[in-house]
One Martini backbone bead per residue (centre of mass of N, CA, C, O) as a GRO file, in nm:
protein
  425
    1UNK     BB    1  10.843  14.890  -4.672
    2UNK     BB    2  11.096  15.057  -4.576
    3UNK     BB    3  11.325  15.274  -4.569
    4UNK     BB    4  11.625  15.336  -4.694
    5UNK     BB    5  11.931  15.315  -4.598
    6UNK     BB    6  12.204  15.461  -4.550
    7UNK     BB    7  12.539  15.402  -4.648
    8UNK     BB    8  12.668  15.468  -4.368
    9UNK     BB    9  12.579  15.206  -4.204
   10UNK     BB   10  12.793  14.998  -4.333
   11UNK     BB   11  13.037  15.143  -4.146
   12UNK     BB   12  12.863  15.029  -3.909
   13UNK     BB   13  12.741  14.892  -3.650
   14UNK     BB   14  12.533  14.810  -3.439
   15UNK     BB   15  12.308  14.904  -3.226
   16UNK     BB   16  12.334  15.115  -2.944
   17UNK     BB   17  12.293  15.224  -2.653
   18UNK     BB   18  12.253  15.486  -2.482
   19UNK     BB   19  12.372  15.704  -2.292
   20UNK     BB   20  12.384  15.867  -2.020
   21UNK     BB   21  12.132  16.113  -2.067
   22UNK     BB   22  12.040  15.981  -2.339
   23UNK     BB   23  11.831  15.901  -2.644
   24UNK     BB   24  12.040  15.833  -2.857
   25UNK     BB   25  12.166  15.615  -3.036
   26UNK     BB   26  12.446  15.404  -3.135
   27UNK     BB   27  12.759  15.364  -3.327
   28UNK     BB   28  13.018  15.164  -3.444
   29UNK     BB   29  13.311  15.176  -3.587
   30UNK     BB   30  13.479  14.958  -3.813
   31UNK     BB   31  13.781  15.102  -3.771
   32UNK     BB   32  13.786  15.255  -3.458
   33UNK     BB   33  13.539  15.203  -3.252
   34UNK     BB   34  13.368  15.446  -3.249
   35UNK     BB   35  13.120  15.642  -3.099
   36UNK     BB   36  12.813  15.721  -3.275
   37UNK     BB   37  12.561  15.894  -3.349
   38UNK     BB   38  12.239  15.848  -3.482
   39UNK     BB   39  12.361  16.023  -3.762
   40UNK     BB   40  12.421  16.090  -4.079
   41UNK     BB   41  12.609  16.338  -4.064
   42UNK     BB   42  12.798  16.228  -3.839
   43UNK     BB   43  12.878  15.967  -3.984
   44UNK     BB   44  13.005  16.100  -4.231
   45UNK     BB   45  13.208  16.275  -4.086
   46UNK     BB   46  13.360  16.039  -3.955
   47UNK     BB   47  13.433  15.882  -4.210
   48UNK     BB   48  13.609  16.129  -4.347
   49UNK     BB   49  13.798  16.148  -4.057
   50UNK     BB   50  13.906  15.867  -4.035
   51UNK     BB   51  14.216  15.740  -3.975
   52UNK     BB   52  14.181  15.434  -4.009
   53UNK     BB   53  14.055  15.450  -4.291
   54UNK     BB   54  14.283  15.610  -4.436
   55UNK     BB   55  14.505  15.393  -4.385
   56UNK     BB   56  14.311  15.180  -4.551
   57UNK     BB   57  14.204  15.310  -4.823
   58UNK     BB   58  13.923  15.435  -4.811
   59UNK     BB   59  13.672  15.563  -4.963
   60UNK     BB   60  13.496  15.829  -5.030
   61UNK     BB   61  13.206  15.937  -4.976
   62UNK     BB   62  12.922  16.012  -5.096
   63UNK     BB   63  12.793  16.302  -5.039
   64UNK     BB   64  12.978  16.519  -4.850
   65UNK     BB   65  12.773  16.733  -4.856
   66UNK     BB   66  12.649  16.918  -4.586
   67UNK     BB   67  12.315  16.951  -4.571
   68UNK     BB   68  12.026  17.052  -4.510
   69UNK     BB   69  11.706  16.952  -4.515
   70UNK     BB   70  11.596  17.197  -4.667
   71UNK     BB   71  11.801  17.191  -4.907
   72UNK     BB   72  11.750  16.894  -4.987
   73UNK     BB   73  11.450  16.938  -5.076
   74UNK     BB   74  11.525  17.129  -5.322
   75UNK     BB   75  11.662  16.928  -5.446
   76UNK     BB   76  11.706  16.674  -5.628
   77UNK     BB   77  11.586  16.348  -5.617
   78UNK     BB   78  11.852  16.218  -5.743
   79UNK     BB   79  12.053  16.275  -5.502
   80UNK     BB   80  11.976  16.010  -5.332
   81UNK     BB   81  12.109  15.808  -5.562
   82UNK     BB   82  12.301  16.031  -5.709
   83UNK     BB   83  12.611  16.084  -5.573
   84UNK     BB   84  12.794  16.397  -5.563
   85UNK     BB   85  13.052  16.587  -5.533
   86UNK     BB   86  13.165  16.874  -5.471
   87UNK     BB   87  13.357  17.104  -5.638
   88UNK     BB   88  13.650  17.220  -5.651
   89UNK     BB   89  13.882  17.419  -5.742
   90UNK     BB   90  13.965  17.272  -6.058
   91UNK     BB   91  13.722  17.075  -6.074
   92UNK     BB   92  13.514  16.848  -6.193
   93UNK     BB   93  13.159  16.801  -6.187
   94UNK     BB   94  13.160  16.496  -6.331
   95UNK     BB   95  13.293  16.374  -6.100
   96UNK     BB   96  13.288  16.055  -5.940
   97UNK     BB   97  13.214  15.882  -5.628
   98UNK     BB   98  13.302  15.588  -5.440
   99UNK     BB   99  13.380  15.326  -5.221
  100UNK     BB  100  13.573  15.181  -5.448
  101UNK     BB  101  13.748  15.423  -5.430
  102UNK     BB  102  14.037  15.584  -5.396
  103UNK     BB  103  14.223  15.793  -5.166
  104UNK     BB  104  14.367  16.020  -5.005
  105UNK     BB  105  14.482  16.018  -4.683
  106UNK     BB  106  14.408  16.350  -4.662
  107UNK     BB  107  14.120  16.331  -4.691
  108UNK     BB  108  13.840  16.560  -4.674
  109UNK     BB  109  13.566  16.754  -4.658
  110UNK     BB  110  13.716  17.030  -4.726
  111UNK     BB  111  13.844  16.924  -5.008
  112UNK     BB  112  13.526  16.891  -5.144
  113UNK     BB  113  13.428  17.156  -5.098
  114UNK     BB  114  13.262  17.433  -5.246
  115UNK     BB  115  13.485  17.673  -5.223
  116UNK     BB  116  13.551  18.040  -5.175
  117UNK     BB  117  13.730  18.295  -5.179
  118UNK     BB  118  13.706  18.633  -5.143
  119UNK     BB  119  13.873  18.715  -5.393
  120UNK     BB  120  13.707  18.551  -5.604
  121UNK     BB  121  13.432  18.669  -5.539
  122UNK     BB  122  13.503  18.966  -5.609
  123UNK     BB  123  13.588  18.915  -5.902
  124UNK     BB  124  13.314  18.795  -6.000
  125UNK     BB  125  13.144  19.043  -5.925
  126UNK     BB  126  13.283  19.238  -6.121
  127UNK     BB  127  13.221  19.080  -6.380
  128UNK     BB  128  12.916  19.076  -6.342
  129UNK     BB  129  12.876  19.385  -6.331
  130UNK     BB  130  13.001  19.454  -6.607
  131UNK     BB  131  12.801  19.293  -6.781
  132UNK     BB  132  12.551  19.459  -6.692
  133UNK     BB  133  12.638  19.755  -6.752
  134UNK     BB  134  12.739  19.705  -7.062
  135UNK     BB  135  12.428  19.575  -7.127
  136UNK     BB  136  12.187  19.719  -6.988
  137UNK     BB  137  12.090  19.590  -6.720
  138UNK     BB  138  11.899  19.486  -6.478
  139UNK     BB  139  11.973  19.439  -6.149
  140UNK     BB  140  11.714  19.221  -6.099
  141UNK     BB  141  11.737  18.984  -6.306
  142UNK     BB  142  11.889  18.752  -6.105
  143UNK     BB  143  11.647  18.732  -5.867
  144UNK     BB  144  11.521  18.502  -5.975
  145UNK     BB  145  11.459  18.166  -5.939
  146UNK     BB  146  11.583  18.075  -6.210
  147UNK     BB  147  11.864  18.204  -6.186
  148UNK     BB  148  11.934  18.080  -5.913
  149UNK     BB  149  11.927  17.786  -6.008
  150UNK     BB  150  12.141  17.809  -6.226
  151UNK     BB  151  12.378  17.911  -6.042
  152UNK     BB  152  12.365  17.680  -5.839
  153UNK     BB  153  12.448  17.458  -6.049
  154UNK     BB  154  12.706  17.591  -6.159
  155UNK     BB  155  12.783  17.751  -5.863
  156UNK     BB  156  12.716  17.709  -5.538
  157UNK     BB  157  12.938  17.904  -5.391
  158UNK     BB  158  12.813  18.138  -5.540
  159UNK     BB  159  12.720  18.465  -5.455
  160UNK     BB  160  12.478  18.666  -5.542
  161UNK     BB  161  12.450  18.979  -5.590
  162UNK     BB  162  12.283  19.236  -5.512
  163UNK     BB  163  12.130  19.515  -5.629
  164UNK     BB  164  12.261  19.710  -5.425
  165UNK     BB  165  12.554  19.622  -5.490
  166UNK     BB  166  12.553  19.678  -5.794
  167UNK     BB  167  12.443  19.986  -5.747
  168UNK     BB  168  12.694  20.047  -5.575
  169UNK     BB  169  13.004  19.949  -5.532
  170UNK     BB  170  13.019  19.815  -5.818
  171UNK     BB  171  12.956  20.073  -5.977
  172UNK     BB  172  13.194  20.237  -5.873
  173UNK     BB  173  13.412  20.042  -5.971
  174UNK     BB  174  13.332  20.057  -6.272
  175UNK     BB  175  13.368  20.363  -6.302
  176UNK     BB  176  13.671  20.366  -6.236
  177UNK     BB  177  13.756  20.189  -6.471
  178UNK     BB  178  13.649  20.370  -6.699
  179UNK     BB  179  13.811  20.625  -6.618
  180UNK     BB  180  14.091  20.499  -6.658
  181UNK     BB  181  14.051  20.442  -6.958
  182UNK     BB  182  13.993  20.732  -7.042
  183UNK     BB  183  14.260  20.862  -6.944
  184UNK     BB  184  14.449  20.682  -7.117
  185UNK     BB  185  14.347  20.804  -7.387
  186UNK     BB  186  14.385  21.112  -7.335
  187UNK     BB  187  14.698  21.104  -7.280
  188UNK     BB  188  14.755  21.066  -7.610
  189UNK     BB  189  14.660  21.348  -7.670
  190UNK     BB  190  14.746  21.658  -7.825
  191UNK     BB  191  14.427  21.711  -7.843
  192UNK     BB  192  14.162  21.881  -7.655
  193UNK     BB  193  13.805  21.863  -7.668
  194UNK     BB  194  13.559  22.045  -7.508
  195UNK     BB  195  13.217  21.957  -7.428
  196UNK     BB  196  12.876  22.086  -7.407
  197UNK     BB  197  12.565  21.918  -7.306
  198UNK     BB  198  12.241  21.892  -7.282
  199UNK     BB  199  12.026  21.704  -7.049
  200UNK     BB  200  11.804  21.426  -6.954
  201UNK     BB  201  11.727  21.235  -6.714
  202UNK     BB  202  11.530  20.982  -6.573
  203UNK     BB  203  11.403  21.220  -6.364
  204UNK     BB  204  11.398  21.507  -6.530
  205UNK     BB  205  11.686  21.628  -6.508
  206UNK     BB  206  11.893  21.889  -6.563
  207UNK     BB  207  12.198  21.845  -6.745
  208UNK     BB  208  12.560  21.842  -6.788
  209UNK     BB  209  12.768  21.727  -7.039
  210UNK     BB  210  13.110  21.628  -7.018
  211UNK     BB  211  13.343  21.620  -7.290
  212UNK     BB  212  13.601  21.443  -7.474
  213UNK     BB  213  13.779  21.521  -7.778
  214UNK     BB  214  14.017  21.324  -8.020
  215UNK     BB  215  13.758  21.288  -8.170
  216UNK     BB  216  13.668  21.098  -7.970
  217UNK     BB  217  13.409  21.059  -7.750
  218UNK     BB  218  13.433  21.124  -7.389
  219UNK     BB  219  13.317  21.078  -7.084
  220UNK     BB  220  13.340  21.259  -6.772
  221UNK     BB  221  13.079  21.441  -6.675
  222UNK     BB  222  12.822  21.567  -6.460
  223UNK     BB  223  12.613  21.860  -6.416
  224UNK     BB  224  12.472  22.115  -6.198
  225UNK     BB  225  12.365  22.441  -6.125
  226UNK     BB  226  12.129  22.464  -5.947
  227UNK     BB  227  12.101  22.787  -5.819
  228UNK     BB  228  12.234  22.865  -6.065
  229UNK     BB  229  12.269  23.036  -6.338
  230UNK     BB  230  12.273  22.972  -6.692
  231UNK     BB  231  12.545  23.122  -6.756
  232UNK     BB  232  12.842  23.199  -6.899
  233UNK     BB  233  13.002  23.240  -6.634
  234UNK     BB  234  12.919  22.974  -6.488
  235UNK     BB  235  13.008  22.785  -6.717
  236UNK     BB  236  13.306  22.863  -6.709
  237UNK     BB  237  13.370  22.751  -6.429
  238UNK     BB  238  13.298  22.457  -6.493
  239UNK     BB  239  13.493  22.421  -6.733
  240UNK     BB  240  13.764  22.496  -6.596
  241UNK     BB  241  13.752  22.287  -6.369
  242UNK     BB  242  13.750  22.035  -6.555
  243UNK     BB  243  14.012  22.100  -6.707
  244UNK     BB  244  14.211  22.100  -6.463
  245UNK     BB  245  14.154  21.810  -6.364
  246UNK     BB  246  14.229  21.670  -6.628
  247UNK     BB  247  14.521  21.774  -6.652
  248UNK     BB  248  14.621  21.638  -6.381
  249UNK     BB  249  14.574  21.334  -6.505
  250UNK     BB  250  14.751  21.361  -6.795
  251UNK     BB  251  14.969  21.537  -6.634
  252UNK     BB  252  15.277  21.646  -6.523
  253UNK     BB  253  15.424  21.836  -6.310
  254UNK     BB  254  15.645  22.041  -6.231
  255UNK     BB  255  15.891  22.132  -6.053
  256UNK     BB  256  15.730  22.281  -5.766
  257UNK     BB  257  15.450  22.148  -5.828
  258UNK     BB  258  15.091  22.103  -5.772
  259UNK     BB  259  14.838  21.902  -5.821
  260UNK     BB  260  14.492  21.838  -5.785
  261UNK     BB  261  14.412  21.560  -5.924
  262UNK     BB  262  14.115  21.443  -5.919
  263UNK     BB  263  13.774  21.481  -5.958
  264UNK     BB  264  13.741  21.425  -5.618
  265UNK     BB  265  13.963  21.638  -5.555
  266UNK     BB  266  14.062  21.849  -5.275
  267UNK     BB  267  14.256  22.147  -5.253
  268UNK     BB  268  14.427  22.381  -5.131
  269UNK     BB  269  14.550  22.669  -5.170
  270UNK     BB  270  14.855  22.735  -5.360
  271UNK     BB  271  15.143  22.883  -5.483
  272UNK     BB  272  15.219  22.578  -5.617
  273UNK     BB  273  14.979  22.556  -5.795
  274UNK     BB  274  14.873  22.412  -6.085
  275UNK     BB  275  14.701  22.647  -6.331
  276UNK     BB  276  14.875  22.599  -6.593
  277UNK     BB  277  15.034  22.485  -6.874
  278UNK     BB  278  15.328  22.578  -6.777
  279UNK     BB  279  15.311  22.358  -6.518
  280UNK     BB  280  15.342  22.136  -6.745
  281UNK     BB  281  15.409  21.848  -6.918
  282UNK     BB  282  15.322  21.850  -7.221
  283UNK     BB  283  15.076  22.011  -7.313
  284UNK     BB  284  14.785  22.033  -7.453
  285UNK     BB  285  14.552  22.127  -7.670
  286UNK     BB  286  14.283  22.359  -7.614
  287UNK     BB  287  13.932  22.316  -7.676
  288UNK     BB  288  13.600  22.439  -7.782
  289UNK     BB  289  13.257  22.302  -7.794
  290UNK     BB  290  12.927  22.397  -7.927
  291UNK     BB  291  12.646  22.516  -7.956
  292UNK     BB  292  12.416  22.806  -8.076
  293UNK     BB  293  12.339  22.962  -7.847
  294UNK     BB  294  12.378  23.255  -7.689
  295UNK     BB  295  12.530  23.143  -7.443
  296UNK     BB  296  12.745  22.978  -7.607
  297UNK     BB  297  12.864  23.208  -7.767
  298UNK     BB  298  12.973  23.361  -7.519
  299UNK     BB  299  13.141  23.126  -7.406
  300UNK     BB  300  13.342  23.110  -7.643
  301UNK     BB  301  13.461  23.392  -7.600
  302UNK     BB  302  13.559  23.350  -7.305
  303UNK     BB  303  13.758  23.114  -7.356
  304UNK     BB  304  13.954  23.296  -7.526
  305UNK     BB  305  13.996  23.549  -7.342
  306UNK     BB  306  14.120  23.375  -7.084
  307UNK     BB  307  14.325  23.151  -7.213
  308UNK     BB  308  14.221  22.840  -7.176
  309UNK     BB  309  14.178  22.848  -7.492
  310UNK     BB  310  14.271  22.856  -7.812
  311UNK     BB  311  13.982  22.765  -7.931
  312UNK     BB  312  13.647  22.805  -8.076
  313UNK     BB  313  13.339  22.625  -8.168
  314UNK     BB  314  13.073  22.514  -8.334
  315UNK     BB  315  12.814  22.352  -8.467
  316UNK     BB  316  12.782  22.197  -8.771
  317UNK     BB  317  12.478  22.142  -8.787
  318UNK     BB  318  12.383  22.432  -8.735
  319UNK     BB  319  12.540  22.567  -8.963
  320UNK     BB  320  12.415  22.402  -9.195
  321UNK     BB  321  12.127  22.485  -9.141
  322UNK     BB  322  12.159  22.789  -9.184
  323UNK     BB  323  12.261  22.764  -9.472
  324UNK     BB  324  12.013  22.618  -9.593
  325UNK     BB  325  11.802  22.834  -9.517
  326UNK     BB  326  11.927  23.054  -9.694
  327UNK     BB  327  11.883  22.901  -9.962
  328UNK     BB  328  11.574  22.864  -9.953
  329UNK     BB  329  11.506  23.173  -9.970
  330UNK     BB  330  11.612  23.185 -10.281
  331UNK     BB  331  11.376  22.953 -10.324
  332UNK     BB  332  11.041  22.960 -10.346
  333UNK     BB  333  10.962  22.668 -10.422
  334UNK     BB  334  11.100  22.520 -10.187
  335UNK     BB  335  10.968  22.680  -9.959
  336UNK     BB  336  10.677  22.593 -10.028
  337UNK     BB  337  10.710  22.287  -9.990
  338UNK     BB  338  10.793  22.296  -9.694
  339UNK     BB  339  10.542  22.439  -9.579
  340UNK     BB  340  10.330  22.232  -9.679
  341UNK     BB  341  10.447  21.985  -9.535
  342UNK     BB  342  10.418  22.095  -9.249
  343UNK     BB  343  10.110  22.136  -9.266
  344UNK     BB  344  10.031  21.841  -9.306
  345UNK     BB  345  10.149  21.716  -9.051
  346UNK     BB  346  10.006  21.903  -8.846
  347UNK     BB  347   9.711  21.856  -8.944
  348UNK     BB  348   9.695  21.547  -8.888
  349UNK     BB  349   9.799  21.547  -8.584
  350UNK     BB  350   9.564  21.750  -8.474
  351UNK     BB  351   9.355  21.530  -8.585
  352UNK     BB  352   9.206  21.248  -8.486
  353UNK     BB  353   9.048  21.146  -8.741
  354UNK     BB  354   9.288  21.170  -8.934
  355UNK     BB  355   9.475  20.977  -8.786
  356UNK     BB  356   9.292  20.727  -8.807
  357UNK     BB  357   9.271  20.722  -9.115
  358UNK     BB  358   9.574  20.700  -9.171
  359UNK     BB  359   9.627  20.434  -9.015
  360UNK     BB  360   9.422  20.255  -9.165
  361UNK     BB  361   9.545  20.291  -9.452
  362UNK     BB  362   9.828  20.182  -9.381
  363UNK     BB  363   9.735  19.895  -9.303
  364UNK     BB  364   9.615  19.830  -9.586
  365UNK     BB  365   9.871  19.906  -9.764
  366UNK     BB  366  10.144  19.823  -9.556
  367UNK     BB  367  10.092  19.651  -9.284
  368UNK     BB  368  10.144  19.932  -9.125
  369UNK     BB  369  10.259  20.180  -8.935
  370UNK     BB  370  10.280  20.536  -9.005
  371UNK     BB  371  10.495  20.806  -8.932
  372UNK     BB  372  10.513  21.131  -8.925
  373UNK     BB  373  10.753  21.378  -9.007
  374UNK     BB  374  10.894  21.650  -8.846
  375UNK     BB  375  11.040  21.938  -8.874
  376UNK     BB  376  11.349  22.053  -8.767
  377UNK     BB  377  11.502  22.362  -8.676
  378UNK     BB  378  11.815  22.218  -8.626
  379UNK     BB  379  11.773  22.005  -8.878
  380UNK     BB  380  11.807  21.948  -9.211
  381UNK     BB  381  11.765  21.634  -9.240
  382UNK     BB  382  11.455  21.636  -9.161
  383UNK     BB  383  11.346  21.725  -9.435
  384UNK     BB  384  11.412  21.469  -9.593
  385UNK     BB  385  11.247  21.280  -9.412
  386UNK     BB  386  10.974  21.415  -9.456
  387UNK     BB  387  10.959  21.394  -9.770
  388UNK     BB  388  11.001  21.087  -9.786
  389UNK     BB  389  10.748  21.006  -9.622
  390UNK     BB  390  10.537  21.148  -9.804
  391UNK     BB  391  10.610  20.985 -10.062
  392UNK     BB  392  10.533  20.699  -9.946
  393UNK     BB  393  10.220  20.821  -9.863
  394UNK     BB  394  10.069  20.930 -10.119
  395UNK     BB  395   9.819  20.741 -10.144
  396UNK     BB  396   9.696  20.813  -9.866
  397UNK     BB  397   9.672  21.121  -9.917
  398UNK     BB  398   9.472  21.094 -10.152
  399UNK     BB  399   9.243  20.964  -9.985
  400UNK     BB  400   9.223  21.198  -9.785
  401UNK     BB  401   9.138  21.414  -9.995
  402UNK     BB  402   8.877  21.268 -10.081
  403UNK     BB  403   8.745  21.281  -9.797
  404UNK     BB  404   8.756  21.606  -9.787
  405UNK     BB  405   8.533  21.663 -10.010
  406UNK     BB  406   8.349  21.648  -9.782
  407UNK     BB  407   8.198  21.913  -9.641
  408UNK     BB  408   8.103  21.802  -9.369
  409UNK     BB  409   8.380  21.711  -9.266
  410UNK     BB  410   8.519  21.983  -9.272
  411UNK     BB  411   8.321  22.131  -9.082
  412UNK     BB  412   8.330  21.933  -8.841
  413UNK     BB  413   8.660  21.958  -8.812
  414UNK     BB  414   8.771  22.238  -8.879
  415UNK     BB  415   8.924  22.265  -9.150
  416UNK     BB  416   9.152  22.399  -9.320
  417UNK     BB  417   9.180  22.483  -9.652
  418UNK     BB  418   9.487  22.449  -9.679
  419UNK     BB  419   9.501  22.142  -9.636
  420UNK     BB  420   9.333  22.063  -9.881
  421UNK     BB  421   9.523  22.193 -10.089
  422UNK     BB  422   9.784  22.037 -10.014
  423UNK     BB  423   9.668  21.746 -10.071
  424UNK     BB  424   9.600  21.797 -10.386
  425UNK     BB  425   9.909  21.834 -10.490
   0.00000   0.00000   0.00000
């Protein structure tokens, strides 16, 4: 038994000999008597565009989407027996057609192809990119064959943007959208506090993050000092430049003055360039906040001296830490407990065999690994975390002190006697 003929053949007459100079036989259309080459795609195309058939209200053939043989091989094998047209925009994909149904006299293959205009494609790409960026997804997540198959069946006409496009122009477009939202929020603030904080990016490069707080912190930009030294004078230039550009975006200049524009806009110096708060309508109050290294302390003084900021202040966490450390020095007992706790954490982490013994005992006792927390010199809250963690593993520390009672082990590991004394307490 030979292969089953396509249903297109039933709308055409018997096979006719090829024309002169051709090798492919032909078939005559049953409606307009036109001669068509014996080819399934061409026969279907003629069937769906035949004026005589349309005037006779003959239904549109199933599977009018003309795909290549290669793409058809990738598709499901059920597509050869259960043929459904691709859905146009606004049509249900579950709707099926066969030759027994009637169609509009103006129906054609282009009206049922799942096509998408460039405007809708660009809009969907922006929504797709926004979902990836705001959920911190990897750009190449959807480039696997499984995701491609899923999106192909969901909407075949939609072309998934490449990782380079998502990380390129779509990322820039999303950044511009976020910055417009940021500026719209800052525009409503009567007081704007600018803060600078150092950070390390994913490639290990030191950068400065500039943020605006009102009091909710919003990221503005990041910068690098480059070849310039990170001094208070150079940092002041960076800070004032960011402040002036931000002011030009959230306030309108007075008549007769010209604003600088956006963050990436550069304009030549002009005698009418708005450079102070007096040149803008209803300017906000500007303040500055930073942590407490010596460079930042001097920068805070410079911000107030040059009258670019109303006042400046330091980090509350650092100030609270310094205050707590001053109190600890007034109580020798508390100071001794803190010093011994720091010595225990450092002593265990510095010796590999002690670390292995500690991890093994934690697995037996708590069914999980427990990591000791070391006190940070800039955050007082880390002392509480360190003491709380040591109190939780007190039973393991007691077993560790019993193990250290073996003098051979102490001498072999060259453990300071102070650690042994601290563990026994």
